mmCIF file of C-alpha atoms and ligand atoms in Angstrom:
data_model
loop_
_atom_site.group_PDB
_atom_site.id
_atom_site.type_symbol
_atom_site.label_atom_id
_atom_site.label_comp_id
_atom_site.label_asym_id
_atom_site.label_seq_id
_atom_site.Cartn_x
_atom_site.Cartn_y
_atom_site.Cartn_z
ATOM 1 C CA MET A 34 184.318 -29.948 135.961
ATOM 2 C CA ALA A 35 186.375 -30.473 132.791
ATOM 3 C CA ARG A 36 186.244 -26.726 132.245
ATOM 4 C CA ASN A 37 187.315 -26.089 135.861
ATOM 5 C CA ALA A 38 190.057 -28.608 135.438
ATOM 6 C CA ALA A 39 191.159 -26.917 132.208
ATOM 7 C CA ALA A 40 191.188 -23.574 133.974
ATOM 8 C CA VAL A 41 193.482 -25.099 136.537
ATOM 9 C CA LEU A 42 195.784 -26.361 133.716
ATOM 10 C CA ILE A 43 195.803 -22.950 132.104
ATOM 11 C CA SER A 44 196.462 -21.054 135.350
ATOM 12 C CA CYS A 45 199.155 -23.606 136.203
ATOM 13 C CA ALA A 46 200.771 -23.082 132.741
ATOM 14 C CA LEU A 47 200.584 -19.379 133.305
ATOM 15 C CA LEU A 48 202.103 -19.685 136.784
ATOM 16 C CA LEU A 49 204.895 -21.790 135.403
ATOM 17 C CA ALA A 50 205.583 -19.487 132.459
ATOM 18 C CA ALA A 51 209.235 -18.555 132.719
ATOM 19 C CA ALA A 52 209.740 -17.435 129.184
ATOM 20 C CA CYS A 53 207.682 -16.765 126.137
ATOM 21 C CA GLN A 54 208.845 -19.408 123.623
ATOM 22 C CA PRO A 55 207.968 -18.934 119.996
ATOM 23 C CA ALA A 56 204.865 -20.819 119.040
ATOM 24 C CA ALA A 57 205.446 -23.712 116.600
ATOM 25 C CA ALA A 58 203.039 -22.430 114.070
ATOM 26 C CA GLY A 59 202.370 -22.866 110.384
ATOM 27 C CA TYR A 60 204.334 -25.906 109.498
ATOM 28 C CA TYR A 61 201.640 -28.559 109.033
ATOM 29 C CA LYS A 62 198.345 -28.355 107.219
ATOM 30 C CA PRO A 63 195.454 -28.594 109.692
ATOM 31 C CA PRO A 64 193.610 -32.005 109.575
ATOM 32 C CA ASN A 65 190.372 -32.603 107.817
ATOM 33 C CA PRO A 66 188.670 -35.388 109.812
ATOM 34 C CA ASP A 67 185.886 -35.672 107.251
ATOM 35 C CA THR A 68 188.080 -36.489 104.336
ATOM 36 C CA CYS A 69 191.051 -38.218 105.935
ATOM 37 C CA GLY A 70 189.721 -41.637 105.030
ATOM 38 C CA LEU A 71 189.186 -43.161 108.489
ATOM 39 C CA LYS A 72 186.167 -45.352 109.227
ATOM 40 C CA VAL A 73 184.434 -46.695 112.310
ATOM 41 C CA GLY A 74 184.617 -50.487 112.197
ATOM 42 C CA TYR A 75 187.607 -50.424 109.772
ATOM 43 C CA TYR A 76 188.829 -53.801 111.076
ATOM 44 C CA LEU A 77 185.520 -55.582 111.306
ATOM 45 C CA ALA A 78 186.232 -57.556 108.112
ATOM 46 C CA LYS A 79 189.983 -57.435 108.123
ATOM 47 C CA CYS A 80 190.606 -58.437 111.805
ATOM 48 C CA PRO A 81 187.385 -58.683 113.724
ATOM 49 C CA ALA A 82 189.093 -59.229 117.078
ATOM 50 C CA ALA A 83 191.358 -56.230 116.900
ATOM 51 C CA GLU A 84 189.372 -53.697 118.891
ATOM 52 C CA LYS A 85 188.303 -56.335 121.452
ATOM 53 C CA ILE A 86 191.909 -57.339 122.000
ATOM 54 C CA VAL A 87 193.068 -53.764 122.614
ATOM 55 C CA LYS A 88 190.171 -53.292 125.095
ATOM 56 C CA LEU A 89 191.039 -56.430 127.030
ATOM 57 C CA VAL A 90 194.730 -55.556 127.244
ATOM 58 C CA VAL A 91 194.100 -51.908 128.259
ATOM 59 C CA GLY A 92 191.477 -52.965 130.793
ATOM 60 C CA ALA A 93 193.836 -55.396 132.472
ATOM 61 C CA ALA A 94 196.667 -52.751 132.506
ATOM 62 C CA VAL A 95 194.393 -50.005 133.915
ATOM 63 C CA ARG A 96 193.063 -52.305 136.663
ATOM 64 C CA GLN A 97 196.611 -52.983 137.673
ATOM 65 C CA ASN A 98 197.795 -49.321 137.469
ATOM 66 C CA PRO A 99 195.295 -46.586 136.546
ATOM 67 C CA GLY A 100 198.197 -44.242 135.846
ATOM 68 C CA ILE A 101 198.993 -46.333 132.745
ATOM 69 C CA GLY A 102 195.529 -45.276 131.465
ATOM 70 C CA ALA A 103 196.477 -41.613 131.872
ATOM 71 C CA GLY A 104 199.730 -42.401 130.037
ATOM 72 C CA LEU A 105 197.854 -43.919 127.108
ATOM 73 C CA ILE A 106 195.573 -40.896 126.737
ATOM 74 C CA ARG A 107 198.564 -38.667 126.728
ATOM 75 C CA MET A 108 200.308 -40.993 124.241
ATOM 76 C CA LEU A 109 197.619 -40.201 121.670
ATOM 77 C CA PHE A 110 198.131 -36.463 122.129
ATOM 78 C CA HIS A 111 201.947 -36.769 121.866
ATOM 79 C CA ASP A 112 201.698 -39.028 118.828
ATOM 80 C CA CYS A 113 199.195 -36.966 116.933
ATOM 81 C CA PHE A 114 200.815 -33.531 117.444
ATOM 82 C CA VAL A 115 204.165 -34.792 115.990
ATOM 83 C CA GLU A 116 204.082 -36.128 112.395
ATOM 84 C CA GLY A 117 200.379 -36.823 112.796
ATOM 85 C CA CYS A 118 198.736 -39.918 114.371
ATOM 86 C CA ASP A 119 201.225 -42.408 112.901
ATOM 87 C CA ALA A 120 202.817 -44.130 115.900
ATOM 88 C CA SER A 121 206.049 -42.175 115.348
ATOM 89 C CA VAL A 122 206.220 -41.798 119.130
ATOM 90 C CA LEU A 123 206.725 -45.552 119.476
ATOM 91 C CA LEU A 124 209.915 -45.915 117.391
ATOM 92 C CA ASP A 125 213.017 -46.884 119.350
ATOM 93 C CA PRO A 126 216.419 -45.371 118.630
ATOM 94 C CA THR A 127 218.567 -47.084 116.035
ATOM 95 C CA SER A 128 222.074 -46.344 114.736
ATOM 96 C CA ALA A 129 220.468 -44.715 111.700
ATOM 97 C CA ASN A 130 218.080 -42.647 113.873
ATOM 98 C CA PRO A 131 219.634 -42.270 117.318
ATOM 99 C CA ARG A 132 217.255 -39.454 118.468
ATOM 100 C CA PRO A 133 213.623 -40.439 117.840
ATOM 101 C CA GLU A 134 210.616 -38.587 119.394
ATOM 102 C CA LYS A 135 210.541 -41.028 122.248
ATOM 103 C CA LEU A 136 213.794 -39.649 123.603
ATOM 104 C CA ALA A 137 212.709 -36.013 123.532
ATOM 105 C CA ALA A 138 212.142 -34.121 126.823
ATOM 106 C CA PRO A 139 208.328 -34.029 126.591
ATOM 107 C CA ASN A 140 208.293 -37.826 126.303
ATOM 108 C CA ASN A 141 211.345 -39.061 128.178
ATOM 109 C CA PRO A 142 211.062 -40.306 130.810
ATOM 110 C CA SER A 143 207.409 -39.278 131.584
ATOM 111 C CA LEU A 144 205.472 -40.904 128.774
ATOM 112 C CA ARG A 145 204.219 -44.239 129.838
ATOM 113 C CA GLY A 146 202.179 -47.181 128.449
ATOM 114 C CA PHE A 147 204.533 -48.393 125.685
ATOM 115 C CA GLU A 148 204.457 -51.930 126.981
ATOM 116 C CA VAL A 149 200.645 -51.976 126.822
ATOM 117 C CA ILE A 150 200.834 -51.084 123.112
ATOM 118 C CA ASP A 151 203.425 -53.813 122.637
ATOM 119 C CA ALA A 152 201.198 -56.412 124.373
ATOM 120 C CA ALA A 153 198.195 -55.425 122.335
ATOM 121 C CA LYS A 154 200.158 -55.501 119.104
ATOM 122 C CA ALA A 155 201.686 -58.916 119.945
ATOM 123 C CA ALA A 156 198.308 -60.415 120.667
ATOM 124 C CA ILE A 157 196.789 -58.976 117.465
ATOM 125 C CA GLU A 158 199.734 -60.124 115.347
ATOM 126 C CA LYS A 159 199.049 -63.652 116.472
ATOM 127 C CA VAL A 160 195.529 -63.638 114.951
ATOM 128 C CA CYS A 161 195.964 -61.198 112.049
ATOM 129 C CA PRO A 162 199.604 -60.567 111.148
ATOM 130 C CA GLY A 163 200.425 -57.364 109.314
ATOM 131 C CA VAL A 164 196.881 -55.909 109.329
ATOM 132 C CA VAL A 165 196.406 -53.619 112.300
ATOM 133 C CA SER A 166 198.588 -50.461 112.483
ATOM 134 C CA CYS A 167 200.311 -49.343 115.667
ATOM 135 C CA ALA A 168 198.752 -45.868 115.065
ATOM 136 C CA ASP A 169 195.275 -47.393 115.297
ATOM 137 C CA ILE A 170 196.253 -49.333 118.366
ATOM 138 C CA ILE A 171 197.281 -46.071 120.091
ATOM 139 C CA ALA A 172 193.951 -44.478 119.155
ATOM 140 C CA PHE A 173 191.896 -47.544 120.423
ATOM 141 C CA ALA A 174 194.038 -47.667 123.587
ATOM 142 C CA ALA A 175 193.459 -43.982 124.409
ATOM 143 C CA ARG A 176 189.726 -44.456 123.788
ATOM 144 C CA ASP A 177 189.629 -47.556 125.963
ATOM 145 C CA ALA A 178 191.650 -45.938 128.707
ATOM 146 C CA SER A 179 189.109 -43.144 128.835
ATOM 147 C CA TYR A 180 186.351 -45.780 129.103
ATOM 148 C CA PHE A 181 188.004 -47.595 132.015
ATOM 149 C CA LEU A 182 189.081 -44.536 133.916
ATOM 150 C CA SER A 183 185.558 -43.110 133.703
ATOM 151 C CA ASN A 184 183.982 -46.408 134.799
ATOM 152 C CA GLY A 185 182.352 -46.781 131.338
ATOM 153 C CA ARG A 186 180.835 -43.307 131.170
ATOM 154 C CA VAL A 187 183.082 -42.209 128.301
ATOM 155 C CA ASP A 188 182.337 -44.684 125.578
ATOM 156 C CA PHE A 189 182.649 -43.831 121.957
ATOM 157 C CA ASP A 190 183.547 -45.118 118.494
ATOM 158 C CA ILE A 191 186.869 -44.186 117.087
ATOM 159 C CA PRO A 192 187.401 -44.307 113.273
ATOM 160 C CA ALA A 193 190.458 -46.364 112.133
ATOM 161 C CA GLY A 194 192.552 -46.915 109.094
ATOM 162 C CA ARG A 195 195.688 -45.013 110.025
ATOM 163 C CA LEU A 196 199.036 -46.142 108.746
ATOM 164 C CA ASP A 197 202.308 -46.157 110.613
ATOM 165 C CA GLY A 198 204.939 -43.550 109.694
ATOM 166 C CA ARG A 199 208.599 -44.103 109.061
ATOM 167 C CA VAL A 200 209.944 -40.824 110.385
ATOM 168 C CA SER A 201 210.513 -40.072 114.124
ATOM 169 C CA LEU A 202 212.727 -37.138 115.091
ATOM 170 C CA GLU A 203 213.315 -35.549 118.505
ATOM 171 C CA SER A 204 213.457 -32.155 116.796
ATOM 172 C CA ARG A 205 209.814 -32.395 115.706
ATOM 173 C CA THR A 206 208.536 -32.640 119.255
ATOM 174 C CA ASN A 207 208.598 -28.817 119.296
ATOM 175 C CA PHE A 208 204.990 -29.162 118.255
ATOM 176 C CA LEU A 209 204.089 -30.313 121.716
ATOM 177 C CA PRO A 210 203.257 -27.271 123.821
ATOM 178 C CA PRO A 211 205.479 -27.006 126.894
ATOM 179 C CA PRO A 212 204.053 -26.135 130.361
ATOM 180 C CA THR A 213 205.728 -22.732 129.981
ATOM 181 C CA PHE A 214 203.411 -21.672 127.172
ATOM 182 C CA VAL A 215 201.005 -18.851 127.925
ATOM 183 C CA LEU A 216 197.325 -19.087 126.952
ATOM 184 C CA SER A 217 197.813 -17.495 123.484
ATOM 185 C CA GLN A 218 200.657 -19.907 122.656
ATOM 186 C CA LEU A 219 198.641 -22.924 123.805
ATOM 187 C CA ILE A 220 195.685 -21.847 121.634
ATOM 188 C CA ASP A 221 198.006 -21.372 118.745
ATOM 189 C CA SER A 222 199.650 -24.746 119.123
ATOM 190 C CA PHE A 223 196.191 -26.422 118.925
ATOM 191 C CA ARG A 224 195.068 -24.155 116.108
ATOM 192 C CA VAL A 225 197.935 -25.233 113.770
ATOM 193 C CA LYS A 226 196.828 -28.784 114.278
ATOM 194 C CA GLY A 227 193.248 -27.877 113.300
ATOM 195 C CA LEU A 228 191.885 -27.940 116.856
ATOM 196 C CA SER A 229 189.842 -25.145 118.388
ATOM 197 C CA THR A 230 190.165 -23.449 121.747
ATOM 198 C CA ASP A 231 187.075 -25.476 122.769
ATOM 199 C CA ASP A 232 188.830 -28.703 121.768
ATOM 200 C CA MET A 233 191.883 -27.616 123.703
ATOM 201 C CA VAL A 234 189.773 -26.926 126.881
ATOM 202 C CA VAL A 235 187.986 -30.226 126.886
ATOM 203 C CA LEU A 236 191.055 -32.267 126.045
ATOM 204 C CA SER A 237 193.121 -30.425 128.624
ATOM 205 C CA GLY A 238 190.475 -31.522 131.183
ATOM 206 C CA ALA A 239 191.828 -35.064 130.725
ATOM 207 C CA HIS A 240 195.336 -33.769 131.032
ATOM 208 C CA THR A 241 194.743 -31.830 134.245
ATOM 209 C CA VAL A 242 193.500 -34.791 136.212
ATOM 210 C CA GLY A 243 196.391 -36.955 135.052
ATOM 211 C CA ARG A 244 199.839 -36.775 136.615
ATOM 212 C CA SER A 245 200.906 -33.249 135.863
ATOM 213 C CA HIS A 246 202.887 -30.507 137.443
ATOM 214 C CA CYS A 247 199.526 -29.381 138.830
ATOM 215 C CA SER A 248 198.972 -32.805 140.317
ATOM 216 C CA SER A 249 198.690 -31.488 143.934
ATOM 217 C CA PHE A 250 195.176 -30.344 142.832
ATOM 218 C CA VAL A 251 193.941 -33.630 141.575
ATOM 219 C CA PRO A 252 194.243 -37.454 142.100
ATOM 220 C CA ASP A 253 196.661 -39.369 139.957
ATOM 221 C CA ARG A 254 194.182 -42.225 139.733
ATOM 222 C CA LEU A 255 191.418 -40.498 137.764
ATOM 223 C CA ALA A 256 192.528 -39.431 134.319
ATOM 224 C CA VAL A 257 188.949 -38.796 133.172
ATOM 225 C CA PRO A 258 186.497 -37.104 135.469
ATOM 226 C CA SER A 259 183.193 -38.801 135.919
ATOM 227 C CA ASN A 260 181.132 -35.806 134.723
ATOM 228 C CA ILE A 261 183.484 -35.072 131.784
ATOM 229 C CA ASP A 262 182.299 -32.568 129.150
ATOM 230 C CA PRO A 263 180.520 -34.528 126.479
ATOM 231 C CA LYS A 264 182.634 -32.638 123.920
ATOM 232 C CA TYR A 265 185.626 -34.731 125.084
ATOM 233 C CA GLU A 266 184.709 -37.657 122.940
ATOM 234 C CA ALA A 267 184.330 -35.520 119.773
ATOM 235 C CA ALA A 268 187.512 -33.688 120.499
ATOM 236 C CA MET A 269 189.431 -37.037 120.989
ATOM 237 C CA VAL A 270 188.139 -38.328 117.567
ATOM 238 C CA LYS A 271 189.225 -35.043 116.026
ATOM 239 C CA MET A 272 192.646 -35.098 117.627
ATOM 240 C CA ALA A 273 193.029 -38.751 116.570
ATOM 241 C CA SER A 274 192.561 -37.731 112.926
ATOM 242 C CA ILE A 275 195.410 -35.196 112.760
ATOM 243 C CA GLU A 276 197.513 -35.674 109.638
ATOM 244 C CA VAL A 277 196.862 -39.417 109.292
ATOM 245 C CA LYS A 278 198.775 -41.373 106.754
ATOM 246 C CA THR A 279 196.936 -43.525 104.252
ATOM 247 C CA GLY A 280 197.867 -45.248 100.934
ATOM 248 C CA SER A 281 201.562 -45.251 100.162
ATOM 249 C CA ALA A 282 202.379 -42.663 102.862
ATOM 250 C CA GLY A 283 202.842 -45.301 105.550
ATOM 251 C CA GLU A 284 202.907 -48.996 106.409
ATOM 252 C CA VAL A 285 201.584 -51.471 108.979
ATOM 253 C CA ARG A 286 204.554 -52.211 111.158
ATOM 254 C CA SER A 287 205.090 -55.752 112.463
ATOM 255 C CA ASN A 288 206.710 -54.475 115.619
ATOM 256 C CA CYS A 289 205.580 -51.036 116.834
ATOM 257 C CA ARG A 290 209.115 -50.111 117.899
ATOM 258 C CA VAL A 291 210.777 -50.493 114.542
ATOM 259 C CA VAL A 292 209.951 -49.634 110.925
ATOM 260 C CA ASN A 293 209.493 -52.644 108.662
HETATM 261 C C1 HEM B 16 197.466 -27.915 126.575
HETATM 262 C C2 HEM B 16 198.736 -28.239 126.603
HETATM 263 C C3 HEM B 16 199.321 -29.361 127.482
HETATM 264 C C4 HEM B 16 200.466 -29.212 128.173
HETATM 265 C C5 HEM B 16 201.310 -27.973 128.272
HETATM 266 C C6 HEM B 16 200.599 -30.473 128.853
HETATM 267 C C7 HEM B 16 201.719 -30.775 129.708
HETATM 268 C C8 HEM B 16 201.798 -31.902 130.453
HETATM 269 C C9 HEM B 16 202.842 -32.183 131.466
HETATM 270 C C10 HEM B 16 203.990 -31.224 131.722
HETATM 271 C C11 HEM B 16 202.504 -33.378 132.000
HETATM 272 C C12 HEM B 16 203.288 -33.997 133.163
HETATM 273 C C13 HEM B 16 204.262 -35.039 132.649
HETATM 274 C C14 HEM B 16 205.080 -35.617 133.757
HETATM 275 O O1 HEM B 16 204.573 -36.454 134.461
HETATM 276 O O2 HEM B 16 206.225 -35.176 133.969
HETATM 277 C C15 HEM B 16 201.264 -33.821 131.453
HETATM 278 C C16 HEM B 16 200.592 -34.977 131.831
HETATM 279 C C17 HEM B 16 199.472 -35.484 131.236
HETATM 280 N N1 HEM B 16 198.842 -34.925 130.149
HETATM 281 FE FE1 HEM B 16 199.177 -33.138 129.330
HETATM 282 N N2 HEM B 16 199.641 -31.311 128.463
HETATM 283 C C18 HEM B 16 198.775 -30.617 127.611
HETATM 284 C C19 HEM B 16 197.654 -31.166 126.987
HETATM 285 C C20 HEM B 16 197.179 -32.419 127.129
HETATM 286 C C21 HEM B 16 196.131 -33.047 126.337
HETATM 287 C C22 HEM B 16 195.450 -32.365 125.165
HETATM 288 C C23 HEM B 16 195.923 -34.307 126.847
HETATM 289 C C24 HEM B 16 195.018 -35.410 126.406
HETATM 290 C C25 HEM B 16 194.124 -35.410 125.520
HETATM 291 C C26 HEM B 16 196.827 -34.448 127.984
HETATM 292 C C27 HEM B 16 196.915 -35.621 128.750
HETATM 293 C C28 HEM B 16 197.704 -35.718 129.764
HETATM 294 C C29 HEM B 16 197.659 -36.798 130.724
HETATM 295 C C30 HEM B 16 196.641 -37.901 130.776
HETATM 296 C C31 HEM B 16 198.733 -36.686 131.650
HETATM 297 C C32 HEM B 16 199.119 -37.593 132.763
HETATM 298 C C33 HEM B 16 200.000 -38.669 132.132
HETATM 299 C C34 HEM B 16 200.537 -39.697 133.083
HETATM 300 O O3 HEM B 16 200.187 -39.673 134.266
HETATM 301 O O4 HEM B 16 201.250 -40.585 132.606
HETATM 302 N N3 HEM B 16 197.577 -33.313 128.077
HETATM 303 N N4 HEM B 16 200.935 -32.935 130.480
#
């Protein structure tokens, strides 16, 4: 079903193709999930409640509005493809940086779920201030949204230890493939992020059943099909490791919307 759904996405993208835009290729180094320093259970000693809190907050939000779960899955994709998985998508405009990613056309006004990340972060800050990054909260939230939207069938560990970035520029969202991309451009935009055509197909399955321009084919309420391709979990983990920041390359923000 995920493959069928992906085929729908691709044919939809082909149908919508109005122009061949240049592929955003060759700028970033592809990720290396094995060496990027992330660990399953990273917060077990540092902040044992962290993952539980995110799951509780996401579960409550998805029960109230399943579309928010779709938004959180998409948020991980939009975060990771631009500056890596570093919560750059969450930064609000400031006078020093009036045009962050969040205001770019692929995100504004369609990207949703920001208030869920804020709620999870606020609850976590109460118990372990300054420990859990917003980038990790996005990754946990996308994983948990997949869990709730699939009624528990999609259930996987996601490694953590990402730091939050300090750069967020509208201009960098050109790494997000637009719906006008033809298949070769879509494949290329995933390849430059170290993801394969297979990864693209299984991840795009989640996309297609969300609220998309192809949404007449599929219900808004189910972001993750019940018989989802088992490769979805591995592809999510891989996507969530794109160009992560560790060491001095980032920080743990106190408020996900502003740099420290
Ligand atoms: C292959 C290239 C992709 C393109 C061109 C694309 C494009 C889009 C577009 C145009 C929308 C509709 C936004 C709106 O409501 O106006 C959308 C929604 C969505 N996409 Fe994608 N997408 C792609 C890949 C992905 C991937 C890899 C994922 C997840 C892993 C994903 C997850 C979603 C979800 C869940 C929604 C629904 C969001 C919501 O209802 O809030 N997409 N996408």
